[in-house]
Amino acid sequence: MNGGDGGDVATAPAGPPPPLEWKFSQVFGERTAGEEVQEVDIISAIEFDKTGDHLATGDRGGRVVLFERTDTKEHIGSRRELERMDYPVSRHPEFRYKTEFQSHEPEFDYLKSLEIEEKINKIRWCQSPNGALFLLSTNDKTIKFWKVQEKKVKKLSDMTIDPPRAVGNGSVASSSVSSSPKQCLANGSNADRSFNCLSNDLSFPPGGISSLRLPVVTSNETSLVARCRRVYAHAHDYHINSISNNSDGETFISADDLRINLWNLEISNQSFNIVDVKPTNMEDLTEVITSAEFHPTHCNTLAYSSSKGSIRLIDLRQSALCDSHSKLFEEQEAPGSRSFFTEIIASISDIKFSKDGRYILSRDYMTLKLWDINMDSGPVSTFQVHEYLRPKLCDLYENDSIFDKFECCLSGDGLRVATGSYSNLFRVFGCAAGTTEATTLEASKNPMRRQVQTPSRPSRSLSSSITRVVRRGSESPGVDANGNSFDFTTKLLHLAWHPTENSIACAAANSLYMYYA
């Protein structure tokens, strides 16, 4: 640092960002005390669009519900007007119900004697070139491409008749307009048929009507209409666990346990198999595909995870079926740590790319892991989600909770990651260098339960070259973050981070909770 000679003053490097203070924003579908949750109402998928102005949820009843952001619409105007108004940066995203539609219905595969549930497994937003909303939704077997747009409701008005005469004959002009003229004009295209229909409803005076005009069609009201444009079916023998849009805006992938297929949005009767891990003899099967995701900017690159806890990055310009043209990410198993549950809890349930595509976030049963795709070593950071469950793995296996599939998400700036746990808790971890941020929140109107900060080695910066793996977030065994006994029946599996702001939407059974920081 230079003194008073007018030279530059060296500033100390900035420390890690402070932990976020999360606050309750909104809840949709909140249960009253003692209210029983219907199975079909439980939320099974959540997804923000790229702008963050729309949010979609899917449920086990096959419905898709759309929400739209409202806080920005109050400040619509030119950039200069917004600058003059000094738009407050403290505003947080607020949403309102927009519309809903039935995406999937229960089906039965008679060939395989198999019931196909209507439950929505995944939702993905597509590009919206003309103001309408486009999205993909899938259940276990069938993917559908939906278009949601506003349609103007056309009504007939200004039917000129003699009002006193019409009322005297027991007819109201407006009712005649809304019912019989519309119906009769639709069934007949010539003047005689139209006149006959009108004469059935109205008594004409002996001298006739002095003035008569044709009805005028007006469209003052609008309604949202959801229309299924494409159905992509009969391409998966096993349950679809993932769909992901390509950055080219034209293609997407769908994945089941053994295969990944590439589709064109405009072609529903043909797909290309790009990954196939099915062995010749099924007895030789050692792993299955658990999740797949396209790179956010490279249209030829995708990643998929396996039940063995590994992630494979492949280039579609090469032979995707050849291991030599893919990159494998996996963590080496510690000597002497193998047990009956090792492979079960290592299975990855979800992967997400960071916004710039440099990192992949993965969630297995016990941890979150952050991987650098430019490195060949293991994860650069490991976050313990609920380490206190490790002594209870036998109980979790007995009640099948050990097979629960938790999702994960990253903040738009890449500084934080989040995932769910039991007792309707979810956890937020910091990724910046030196941070020990590990926050536990509850999906309720009072989210702050207890901020967990455990002493640990400094975290690896996302821009540094340190290869040391960081483990953070472990808690005291036997209890949850609030000291309560753990409730395995309430689990927070699905959540999503707003693409541009620190706002999280998460699902607790049939309720959608939203928080901001």
Short mmCIF file of C-alpha atoms in Angstrom, two decimals:
data_model
loop_
_atom_site.label_atom_id
_atom_site.label_comp_id
_atom_site.label_asym_id
_atom_site.label_seq_id
_atom_site.Cartn_x
_atom_site.Cartn_y
_atom_site.Cartn_z
CA MET A 1 0.00 0.00 0.00
CA ASN A 2 1.35 3.43 -0.92
CA GLY A 3 1.22 6.38 1.48
CA GLY A 4 0.58 10.00 0.66
CA ASP A 5 2.54 10.07 -2.59
CA GLY A 6 -0.65 9.92 -4.63
CA GLY A 7 -0.01 6.33 -5.72
CA ASP A 8 -2.59 3.60 -5.97
CA VAL A 9 -3.89 2.10 -2.76
CA ALA A 10 -3.97 -1.67 -2.71
CA THR A 11 -7.22 -3.04 -1.37
CA ALA A 12 -7.50 -6.25 0.57
CA PRO A 13 -9.24 -9.10 -1.26
CA ALA A 14 -12.93 -9.26 -0.56
CA GLY A 15 -14.05 -11.99 1.82
CA PRO A 16 -16.85 -14.47 1.23
CA PRO A 17 -20.36 -13.06 0.92
CA PRO A 18 -22.32 -13.03 4.18
CA PRO A 19 -24.94 -15.75 4.69
CA LEU A 20 -28.34 -14.89 3.28
CA GLU A 21 -31.22 -14.14 5.61
CA TRP A 22 -34.21 -15.97 4.21
CA LYS A 23 -37.76 -14.69 4.62
CA PHE A 24 -41.16 -16.11 3.85
CA SER A 25 -42.78 -14.71 0.71
CA GLN A 26 -45.86 -16.69 -0.35
CA VAL A 27 -47.63 -20.00 -0.05
CA PHE A 28 -50.13 -21.59 -2.44
CA GLY A 29 -52.33 -24.48 -1.37
CA GLU A 30 -51.63 -24.15 2.34
CA ARG A 31 -53.26 -26.85 4.44
CA THR A 32 -55.40 -26.07 7.43
CA ALA A 33 -54.76 -27.83 10.71
CA GLY A 34 -55.85 -31.45 10.49
CA GLU A 35 -56.61 -31.29 6.77
CA GLU A 36 -55.86 -34.53 4.98
CA VAL A 37 -53.75 -34.28 1.84
CA GLN A 38 -55.12 -36.00 -1.23
CA GLU A 39 -52.56 -38.12 -3.05
CA VAL A 40 -53.36 -36.52 -6.42
CA ASP A 41 -52.64 -33.04 -5.06
CA ILE A 42 -49.05 -33.74 -3.99
CA ILE A 43 -46.62 -31.66 -6.05
CA SER A 44 -44.14 -33.77 -8.04
CA ALA A 45 -42.30 -31.20 -10.21
CA ILE A 46 -41.28 -27.51 -10.03
CA GLU A 47 -39.61 -25.38 -12.70
CA PHE A 48 -38.95 -21.67 -13.32
CA ASP A 49 -38.67 -20.46 -16.89
CA LYS A 50 -35.43 -18.76 -17.99
CA THR A 51 -36.75 -15.26 -17.36
CA GLY A 52 -38.04 -16.10 -13.89
CA ASP A 53 -41.40 -14.51 -14.76
CA HIS A 54 -43.26 -17.82 -14.82
CA LEU A 55 -43.28 -20.88 -12.58
CA ALA A 56 -44.81 -24.27 -13.33
CA THR A 57 -45.68 -27.11 -10.99
CA GLY A 58 -46.89 -30.61 -11.76
CA ASP A 59 -48.68 -32.97 -9.38
CA ARG A 60 -49.45 -36.64 -9.01
CA GLY A 61 -52.88 -36.10 -10.49
CA GLY A 62 -51.36 -35.22 -13.88
CA ARG A 63 -52.13 -31.49 -13.64
CA VAL A 64 -49.81 -28.64 -14.52
CA VAL A 65 -50.34 -25.33 -12.69
CA LEU A 66 -48.79 -22.10 -13.96
CA PHE A 67 -47.96 -19.00 -11.92
CA GLU A 68 -46.87 -15.61 -13.23
CA ARG A 69 -44.81 -12.91 -11.62
CA THR A 70 -46.72 -9.77 -10.65
CA ASP A 71 -44.28 -7.42 -8.90
CA THR A 72 -42.52 -6.37 -12.14
CA LYS A 73 -45.72 -5.69 -14.06
CA GLU A 74 -46.48 -2.76 -11.79
CA HIS A 75 -43.37 -1.02 -13.11
CA ILE A 76 -43.66 -1.60 -16.84
CA GLY A 77 -42.14 1.20 -18.90
CA SER A 78 -39.08 2.28 -20.79
CA ARG A 79 -35.65 1.93 -19.27
CA ARG A 80 -35.37 5.70 -18.90
CA GLU A 81 -38.69 5.81 -17.06
CA LEU A 82 -37.59 3.03 -14.73
CA GLU A 83 -34.33 4.83 -14.01
CA ARG A 84 -36.22 8.05 -13.31
CA MET A 85 -38.52 6.19 -10.94
CA ASP A 86 -35.48 4.68 -9.17
CA TYR A 87 -36.93 1.17 -9.29
CA PRO A 88 -36.43 -0.34 -5.82
CA VAL A 89 -33.97 -3.24 -5.85
CA SER A 90 -35.35 -4.51 -2.56
CA ARG A 91 -38.49 -5.88 -4.20
CA HIS A 92 -38.69 -9.66 -4.22
CA PRO A 93 -40.49 -11.89 -6.72
CA GLU A 94 -44.21 -12.23 -6.11
CA PHE A 95 -46.37 -14.61 -8.08
CA ARG A 96 -50.05 -15.23 -8.65
CA TYR A 97 -52.02 -18.15 -10.01
CA LYS A 98 -52.28 -17.97 -13.81
CA THR A 99 -53.97 -21.13 -15.07
CA GLU A 100 -53.90 -24.90 -14.89
CA PHE A 101 -54.62 -27.79 -17.23
CA GLN A 102 -54.77 -31.57 -17.22
CA SER A 103 -51.56 -32.74 -18.83
CA HIS A 104 -51.75 -36.52 -18.40
CA GLU A 105 -54.43 -39.08 -17.66
CA PRO A 106 -54.00 -42.55 -16.15
CA GLU A 107 -53.51 -45.22 -18.80
CA PHE A 108 -53.17 -48.98 -19.00
CA ASP A 109 -50.68 -50.82 -21.17
CA TYR A 110 -52.59 -53.95 -22.15
CA LEU A 111 -49.59 -55.47 -23.89
CA LYS A 112 -47.51 -55.42 -20.68
CA SER A 113 -50.45 -55.45 -18.23
CA LEU A 114 -49.03 -52.30 -16.70
CA GLU A 115 -50.79 -49.31 -15.19
CA ILE A 116 -49.28 -45.97 -16.24
CA GLU A 117 -49.70 -43.28 -13.61
CA GLU A 118 -50.67 -39.76 -14.55
CA LYS A 119 -48.07 -38.28 -12.17
CA ILE A 120 -45.93 -35.53 -13.69
CA ASN A 121 -42.26 -36.51 -13.35
CA LYS A 122 -40.63 -33.46 -14.95
CA ILE A 123 -41.53 -30.10 -16.47
CA ARG A 124 -39.24 -28.09 -18.75
CA TRP A 125 -39.93 -24.66 -20.24
CA CYS A 126 -39.23 -24.11 -23.94
CA GLN A 127 -38.40 -20.97 -25.87
CA SER A 128 -41.35 -18.61 -26.39
CA PRO A 129 -40.93 -16.81 -29.73
CA ASN A 130 -44.37 -15.20 -30.04
CA GLY A 131 -45.49 -14.35 -26.53
CA ALA A 132 -47.19 -17.70 -25.94
CA LEU A 133 -45.84 -20.10 -23.32
CA PHE A 134 -44.39 -23.46 -24.36
CA LEU A 135 -43.44 -26.30 -22.07
CA LEU A 136 -42.74 -30.02 -21.99
CA SER A 137 -44.26 -32.33 -19.38
CA THR A 138 -43.81 -36.04 -18.91
CA ASN A 139 -45.12 -38.92 -16.88
CA ASP A 140 -43.52 -42.38 -16.83
CA LYS A 141 -44.07 -43.10 -20.52
CA THR A 142 -45.35 -40.12 -22.51
CA ILE A 143 -43.95 -36.62 -23.12
CA LYS A 144 -46.25 -33.81 -24.22
CA PHE A 145 -45.49 -30.42 -25.75
CA TRP A 146 -47.91 -27.71 -24.59
CA LYS A 147 -48.72 -24.24 -25.85
CA VAL A 148 -50.49 -21.86 -23.48
CA GLN A 149 -51.72 -18.54 -24.85
CA GLU A 150 -54.40 -15.94 -24.38
CA LYS A 151 -57.40 -16.22 -26.67
CA LYS A 152 -59.94 -13.45 -27.16
CA VAL A 153 -63.48 -14.49 -26.35
CA LYS A 154 -65.79 -13.41 -29.16
CA LYS A 155 -69.31 -12.27 -28.31
CA LEU A 156 -72.24 -10.95 -30.32
CA SER A 157 -73.48 -7.50 -29.41
CA ASP A 158 -75.42 -4.50 -30.70
CA MET A 159 -78.41 -6.46 -31.97
CA THR A 160 -80.82 -3.71 -33.02
CA ILE A 161 -84.42 -4.40 -32.14
CA ASP A 162 -87.16 -2.39 -30.51
CA PRO A 163 -86.32 -2.78 -26.78
CA PRO A 164 -89.84 -2.11 -25.41
CA ARG A 165 -91.33 -4.52 -27.89
CA ALA A 166 -88.74 -7.19 -27.12
CA VAL A 167 -89.26 -6.89 -23.38
CA GLY A 168 -92.99 -6.93 -23.85
CA ASN A 169 -92.76 -10.24 -25.64
CA GLY A 170 -90.79 -11.81 -22.78
CA SER A 171 -87.41 -11.55 -24.43
CA VAL A 172 -84.40 -9.49 -23.50
CA ALA A 173 -82.23 -8.21 -26.28
CA SER A 174 -79.02 -9.32 -24.68
CA SER A 175 -80.28 -12.84 -24.08
CA SER A 176 -81.45 -13.11 -27.67
CA VAL A 177 -78.03 -12.04 -28.77
CA SER A 178 -76.11 -14.46 -26.58
CA SER A 179 -78.24 -17.52 -27.27
CA SER A 180 -80.48 -17.92 -30.28
CA PRO A 181 -78.88 -15.59 -32.86
CA LYS A 182 -75.42 -17.08 -32.22
CA GLN A 183 -76.78 -20.60 -32.43
CA CYS A 184 -78.91 -20.02 -35.50
CA LEU A 185 -76.30 -18.07 -37.41
CA ALA A 186 -73.82 -20.88 -36.73
CA ASN A 187 -76.26 -23.46 -38.16
CA GLY A 188 -77.22 -21.50 -41.21
CA SER A 189 -75.35 -19.38 -43.68
CA ASN A 190 -78.16 -17.65 -45.57
CA ALA A 191 -80.46 -14.82 -44.67
CA ASP A 192 -83.66 -16.90 -44.77
CA ARG A 193 -82.50 -19.33 -42.11
CA SER A 194 -81.25 -16.47 -39.93
CA PHE A 195 -84.58 -14.67 -40.28
CA ASN A 196 -86.49 -17.85 -39.40
CA CYS A 197 -84.43 -18.27 -36.22
CA LEU A 198 -85.05 -14.69 -35.17
CA SER A 199 -88.77 -14.99 -35.86
CA ASN A 200 -89.01 -17.93 -33.46
CA ASP A 201 -87.88 -15.78 -30.53
CA LEU A 202 -89.39 -12.39 -31.25
CA SER A 203 -92.85 -11.19 -32.19
CA PHE A 204 -92.54 -8.67 -34.98
CA PRO A 205 -94.89 -5.68 -35.04
CA PRO A 206 -97.46 -5.52 -37.86
CA GLY A 207 -95.55 -2.75 -39.56
CA GLY A 208 -92.24 -4.58 -39.29
CA ILE A 209 -89.02 -3.32 -37.67
CA SER A 210 -87.97 0.07 -38.84
CA SER A 211 -84.25 -0.58 -38.55
CA LEU A 212 -82.35 -3.84 -38.36
CA ARG A 213 -78.56 -4.31 -38.28
CA LEU A 214 -76.51 -7.44 -38.32
CA PRO A 215 -74.97 -8.46 -34.98
CA VAL A 216 -71.52 -7.08 -34.23
CA VAL A 217 -68.82 -9.46 -32.96
CA THR A 218 -66.78 -8.02 -30.11
CA SER A 219 -63.82 -9.52 -28.19
CA ASN A 220 -63.29 -7.61 -24.99
CA GLU A 221 -62.44 -10.57 -22.76
CA THR A 222 -59.52 -12.97 -22.94
CA SER A 223 -59.03 -16.45 -21.57
CA LEU A 224 -55.98 -18.71 -21.31
CA VAL A 225 -56.09 -21.81 -23.44
CA ALA A 226 -53.68 -24.75 -23.14
CA ARG A 227 -53.32 -26.87 -26.26
CA CYS A 228 -51.23 -30.03 -26.66
CA ARG A 229 -49.22 -29.60 -29.86
CA ARG A 230 -47.18 -32.79 -29.84
CA VAL A 231 -47.21 -36.16 -28.08
CA TYR A 232 -43.93 -38.09 -27.91
CA ALA A 233 -44.78 -41.66 -26.98
CA HIS A 234 -43.73 -45.32 -27.37
CA ALA A 235 -40.00 -44.61 -27.17
CA HIS A 236 -39.18 -45.82 -23.65
CA ASP A 237 -39.47 -49.33 -22.25
CA TYR A 238 -38.67 -48.08 -18.75
CA HIS A 239 -39.90 -45.14 -16.71
CA ILE A 240 -38.81 -41.70 -17.91
CA ASN A 241 -36.81 -39.98 -15.18
CA SER A 242 -35.52 -36.90 -17.04
CA ILE A 243 -36.22 -34.51 -19.89
CA SER A 244 -33.95 -31.62 -20.83
CA ASN A 245 -34.14 -28.90 -23.49
CA ASN A 246 -31.23 -28.17 -25.77
CA SER A 247 -29.87 -24.64 -26.09
CA ASP A 248 -30.54 -24.80 -29.85
CA GLY A 249 -34.25 -24.46 -29.10
CA GLU A 250 -35.09 -27.29 -31.50
CA THR A 251 -34.27 -30.54 -29.72
CA PHE A 252 -34.55 -32.18 -26.30
CA ILE A 253 -33.58 -35.43 -24.62
CA SER A 254 -35.55 -37.92 -22.57
CA ALA A 255 -33.96 -40.52 -20.34
CA ASP A 256 -35.10 -43.72 -18.66
CA ASP A 257 -33.13 -46.26 -16.64
CA LEU A 258 -31.21 -47.64 -19.63
CA ARG A 259 -31.51 -45.26 -22.57
CA ILE A 260 -31.37 -41.60 -23.56
CA ASN A 261 -33.26 -40.50 -26.66
CA LEU A 262 -32.86 -37.32 -28.71
CA TRP A 263 -36.02 -35.69 -30.11
CA ASN A 264 -36.84 -32.84 -32.43
CA LEU A 265 -39.67 -30.72 -31.03
CA GLU A 266 -41.42 -30.72 -34.41
CA ILE A 267 -41.20 -34.50 -34.97
CA SER A 268 -43.14 -36.67 -32.55
CA ASN A 269 -42.97 -40.04 -34.29
CA GLN A 270 -39.18 -40.42 -34.43
CA SER A 271 -36.33 -40.20 -31.93
CA PHE A 272 -32.67 -41.17 -31.93
CA ASN A 273 -31.09 -43.34 -29.27
CA ILE A 274 -27.85 -41.61 -28.22
CA VAL A 275 -27.02 -43.51 -25.01
CA ASP A 276 -27.78 -47.17 -24.32
CA VAL A 277 -26.38 -48.90 -21.23
CA LYS A 278 -28.52 -52.02 -21.56
CA PRO A 279 -26.28 -55.11 -21.56
CA THR A 280 -26.85 -58.05 -23.87
CA ASN A 281 -27.66 -60.14 -20.84
CA MET A 282 -29.71 -58.27 -18.23
CA GLU A 283 -28.06 -60.32 -15.51
CA ASP A 284 -24.89 -58.35 -16.25
CA LEU A 285 -26.59 -55.03 -15.49
CA THR A 286 -24.57 -53.13 -12.88
CA GLU A 287 -25.86 -49.56 -13.12
CA VAL A 288 -28.75 -47.52 -14.48
CA ILE A 289 -29.20 -43.94 -15.68
CA THR A 290 -30.72 -41.77 -12.95
CA SER A 291 -30.72 -38.26 -14.47
CA ALA A 292 -29.70 -36.47 -17.67
CA GLU A 293 -29.19 -32.82 -18.52
CA PHE A 294 -28.13 -30.81 -21.58
CA HIS A 295 -25.29 -28.31 -21.22
CA PRO A 296 -26.83 -24.80 -20.93
CA THR A 297 -24.82 -23.29 -23.82
CA HIS A 298 -23.10 -26.11 -25.75
CA CYS A 299 -25.78 -27.82 -27.82
CA ASN A 300 -23.60 -30.88 -28.46
CA THR A 301 -22.80 -31.64 -24.83
CA LEU A 302 -24.86 -33.39 -22.18
CA ALA A 303 -24.27 -35.12 -18.87
CA TYR A 304 -25.96 -38.07 -17.25
CA SER A 305 -25.61 -39.64 -13.83
CA SER A 306 -25.74 -43.26 -12.74
CA SER A 307 -26.80 -45.34 -9.78
CA LYS A 308 -23.11 -45.92 -9.00
CA GLY A 309 -22.60 -42.26 -8.13
CA SER A 310 -20.72 -41.33 -11.29
CA ILE A 311 -21.39 -38.64 -13.91
CA ARG A 312 -20.53 -39.00 -17.57
CA LEU A 313 -20.09 -36.01 -19.89
CA ILE A 314 -20.55 -36.85 -23.56
CA ASP A 315 -20.11 -35.03 -26.88
CA LEU A 316 -22.84 -35.72 -29.43
CA ARG A 317 -20.47 -34.91 -32.29
CA GLN A 318 -18.62 -38.10 -31.42
CA SER A 319 -20.04 -41.55 -30.84
CA ALA A 320 -21.99 -41.10 -27.62
CA LEU A 321 -22.05 -44.87 -27.18
CA CYS A 322 -18.27 -45.05 -27.04
CA ASP A 323 -16.56 -44.53 -23.68
CA SER A 324 -13.49 -43.04 -25.36
CA HIS A 325 -15.54 -40.03 -26.42
CA SER A 326 -16.93 -39.29 -22.96
CA LYS A 327 -15.54 -38.00 -19.68
CA LEU A 328 -16.23 -39.80 -16.42
CA PHE A 329 -16.51 -38.08 -13.04
CA GLU A 330 -16.52 -40.22 -9.93
CA GLU A 331 -15.28 -40.07 -6.36
CA GLN A 332 -12.89 -42.72 -5.17
CA GLU A 333 -14.24 -44.84 -2.36
CA ALA A 334 -12.38 -44.55 0.95
CA PRO A 335 -10.65 -47.80 1.95
CA GLY A 336 -12.61 -49.82 4.47
CA SER A 337 -15.74 -47.69 4.16
CA ARG A 338 -17.79 -50.09 2.03
CA SER A 339 -21.00 -51.47 3.49
CA PHE A 340 -24.30 -52.95 2.36
CA PHE A 341 -25.68 -49.42 1.87
CA THR A 342 -22.69 -47.92 0.04
CA GLU A 343 -24.04 -48.26 -3.50
CA ILE A 344 -27.61 -47.37 -2.51
CA ILE A 345 -26.72 -44.05 -0.92
CA ALA A 346 -24.16 -43.28 -3.66
CA SER A 347 -26.87 -43.34 -6.35
CA ILE A 348 -27.30 -39.85 -7.80
CA SER A 349 -30.92 -38.70 -7.92
CA ASP A 350 -30.47 -35.34 -9.69
CA ILE A 351 -27.86 -33.28 -11.54
CA LYS A 352 -27.87 -29.62 -12.58
CA PHE A 353 -25.42 -27.54 -14.61
CA SER A 354 -24.38 -24.14 -13.32
CA LYS A 355 -25.59 -21.22 -15.43
CA ASP A 356 -22.24 -20.90 -17.23
CA GLY A 357 -21.94 -24.67 -17.70
CA ARG A 358 -18.60 -24.90 -15.87
CA TYR A 359 -19.88 -26.91 -12.91
CA ILE A 360 -22.25 -29.79 -12.30
CA LEU A 361 -24.15 -30.12 -9.03
CA SER A 362 -25.22 -33.64 -8.05
CA ARG A 363 -27.38 -34.96 -5.23
CA ASP A 364 -27.04 -38.42 -3.79
CA TYR A 365 -28.89 -39.64 -0.71
CA MET A 366 -26.56 -38.11 1.88
CA THR A 367 -24.69 -35.30 0.13
CA LEU A 368 -24.50 -32.57 -2.47
CA LYS A 369 -21.38 -32.59 -4.64
CA LEU A 370 -20.03 -29.88 -6.91
CA TRP A 371 -17.93 -31.00 -9.89
CA ASP A 372 -15.69 -28.96 -12.18
CA ILE A 373 -16.02 -30.30 -15.73
CA ASN A 374 -12.50 -29.04 -16.55
CA MET A 375 -10.94 -31.25 -13.88
CA ASP A 376 -10.35 -34.99 -13.87
CA SER A 377 -10.34 -35.43 -10.11
CA GLY A 378 -13.27 -35.91 -7.74
CA PRO A 379 -15.76 -33.24 -6.63
CA VAL A 380 -14.39 -29.83 -5.67
CA SER A 381 -16.86 -29.51 -2.79
CA THR A 382 -19.01 -31.92 -0.83
CA PHE A 383 -21.88 -30.73 1.37
CA GLN A 384 -23.32 -32.99 4.07
CA VAL A 385 -27.11 -32.68 3.91
CA HIS A 386 -28.19 -34.91 6.79
CA GLU A 387 -25.17 -36.80 8.05
CA TYR A 388 -26.99 -37.58 11.30
CA LEU A 389 -29.06 -40.14 9.36
CA ARG A 390 -26.10 -42.41 8.76
CA PRO A 391 -26.68 -44.46 11.95
CA LYS A 392 -30.32 -44.88 10.86
CA LEU A 393 -29.66 -46.37 7.42
CA CYS A 394 -31.13 -49.73 8.46
CA ASP A 395 -34.40 -48.07 9.45
CA LEU A 396 -34.40 -46.01 6.27
CA TYR A 397 -33.92 -49.16 4.23
CA GLU A 398 -36.76 -50.96 6.02
CA ASN A 399 -39.26 -48.16 5.29
CA ASP A 400 -37.91 -47.53 1.76
CA SER A 401 -36.99 -43.94 2.58
CA ILE A 402 -33.43 -44.66 1.50
CA PHE A 403 -34.73 -44.75 -2.09
CA ASP A 404 -36.22 -41.23 -1.94
CA LYS A 405 -34.98 -39.04 -4.79
CA PHE A 406 -34.16 -35.49 -3.73
CA GLU A 407 -33.61 -32.74 -6.27
CA CYS A 408 -30.98 -29.98 -6.14
CA CYS A 409 -30.54 -26.48 -7.57
CA LEU A 410 -27.98 -23.69 -7.94
CA SER A 411 -28.40 -19.95 -7.62
CA GLY A 412 -28.12 -17.89 -10.80
CA ASP A 413 -24.80 -16.39 -9.68
CA GLY A 414 -23.40 -19.81 -8.80
CA LEU A 415 -22.53 -18.78 -5.24
CA ARG A 416 -24.99 -21.10 -3.48
CA VAL A 417 -26.64 -24.49 -3.81
CA ALA A 418 -29.77 -25.94 -2.22
CA THR A 419 -31.52 -29.25 -1.69
CA GLY A 420 -34.25 -30.80 0.44
CA SER A 421 -34.39 -33.19 3.38
CA TYR A 422 -36.91 -34.71 5.77
CA SER A 423 -39.30 -32.96 8.19
CA ASN A 424 -40.00 -30.53 5.30
CA LEU A 425 -36.53 -29.01 5.73
CA PHE A 426 -34.25 -27.74 3.01
CA ARG A 427 -30.66 -26.60 3.17
CA VAL A 428 -28.72 -23.80 1.48
CA PHE A 429 -24.91 -23.96 1.23
CA GLY A 430 -22.42 -21.33 0.12
CA CYS A 431 -19.87 -22.19 -2.58
CA ALA A 432 -17.63 -19.11 -2.49
CA ALA A 433 -14.06 -19.29 -1.21
CA GLY A 434 -13.84 -19.22 2.56
CA THR A 435 -17.56 -19.37 3.26
CA THR A 436 -19.06 -21.66 5.90
CA GLU A 437 -22.66 -20.82 5.02
CA ALA A 438 -24.92 -23.79 5.75
CA THR A 439 -28.49 -22.70 6.45
CA THR A 440 -31.36 -24.97 7.41
CA LEU A 441 -34.90 -23.80 6.69
CA GLU A 442 -38.36 -25.27 7.11
CA ALA A 443 -41.07 -25.15 4.48
CA SER A 444 -43.46 -23.08 6.59
CA LYS A 445 -44.32 -19.44 7.20
CA ASN A 446 -41.48 -19.35 9.72
CA PRO A 447 -38.58 -20.75 7.69
CA MET A 448 -35.61 -19.87 9.89
CA ARG A 449 -35.00 -22.82 12.14
CA ARG A 450 -31.32 -22.67 12.96
CA GLN A 451 -28.36 -21.54 10.91
CA VAL A 452 -25.78 -24.30 10.93
CA GLN A 453 -22.19 -23.10 10.78
CA THR A 454 -19.55 -25.69 11.52
CA PRO A 455 -15.80 -24.95 11.57
CA SER A 456 -14.22 -26.30 8.43
CA ARG A 457 -11.36 -25.79 6.10
CA PRO A 458 -11.82 -22.91 3.63
CA SER A 459 -14.07 -23.76 0.71
CA ARG A 460 -12.59 -24.02 -2.72
CA SER A 461 -13.36 -20.97 -4.85
CA LEU A 462 -15.15 -21.61 -8.11
CA SER A 463 -12.39 -19.72 -9.89
CA SER A 464 -9.35 -21.06 -8.04
CA SER A 465 -7.21 -24.05 -8.88
CA ILE A 466 -7.18 -25.70 -5.44
CA THR A 467 -8.09 -29.37 -5.78
CA ARG A 468 -8.80 -30.03 -2.11
CA VAL A 469 -12.28 -31.40 -1.46
CA VAL A 470 -14.28 -29.53 1.15
CA ARG A 471 -16.88 -31.20 3.36
CA ARG A 472 -19.29 -28.96 5.25
CA GLY A 473 -22.63 -28.94 6.93
CA SER A 474 -22.52 -31.98 9.21
CA GLU A 475 -24.71 -31.76 12.28
CA SER A 476 -25.21 -33.47 15.62
CA PRO A 477 -26.41 -37.09 15.22
CA GLY A 478 -29.85 -38.37 16.14
CA VAL A 479 -31.88 -35.18 15.73
CA ASP A 480 -32.75 -32.74 13.00
CA ALA A 481 -31.41 -29.18 12.78
CA ASN A 482 -33.90 -28.04 15.41
CA GLY A 483 -33.24 -30.80 17.91
CA ASN A 484 -36.49 -32.60 17.08
CA SER A 485 -36.94 -36.25 16.24
CA PHE A 486 -36.87 -36.85 12.52
CA ASP A 487 -40.09 -37.26 10.52
CA PHE A 488 -39.55 -39.46 7.46
CA THR A 489 -43.13 -39.06 6.26
CA THR A 490 -42.69 -35.35 5.47
CA LYS A 491 -40.00 -34.89 2.86
CA LEU A 492 -39.06 -31.97 0.66
CA LEU A 493 -38.08 -33.57 -2.64
CA HIS A 494 -38.68 -30.78 -5.14
CA LEU A 495 -37.36 -27.22 -5.21
CA ALA A 496 -36.16 -24.63 -7.73
CA TRP A 497 -34.02 -21.48 -7.53
CA HIS A 498 -35.09 -18.33 -9.37
CA PRO A 499 -32.71 -17.82 -12.33
CA THR A 500 -31.76 -14.22 -11.51
CA GLU A 501 -32.66 -13.54 -7.87
CA ASN A 502 -32.22 -15.17 -4.49
CA SER A 503 -35.65 -16.72 -4.37
CA ILE A 504 -36.51 -20.38 -3.84
CA ALA A 505 -39.75 -22.24 -4.55
CA CYS A 506 -40.21 -25.58 -2.82
CA ALA A 507 -42.95 -28.17 -2.44
CA ALA A 508 -44.14 -29.63 0.86
CA ALA A 509 -46.81 -32.19 -0.05
CA ASN A 510 -49.55 -30.18 -1.84
CA SER A 511 -48.28 -26.74 -0.73
CA LEU A 512 -45.97 -24.49 -2.72
CA TYR A 513 -43.80 -22.26 -0.52
CA MET A 514 -41.71 -19.36 -1.77
CA TYR A 515 -38.87 -17.60 0.04
CA TYR A 516 -36.53 -14.71 -0.72
CA ALA A 517 -33.32 -13.25 0.68
#
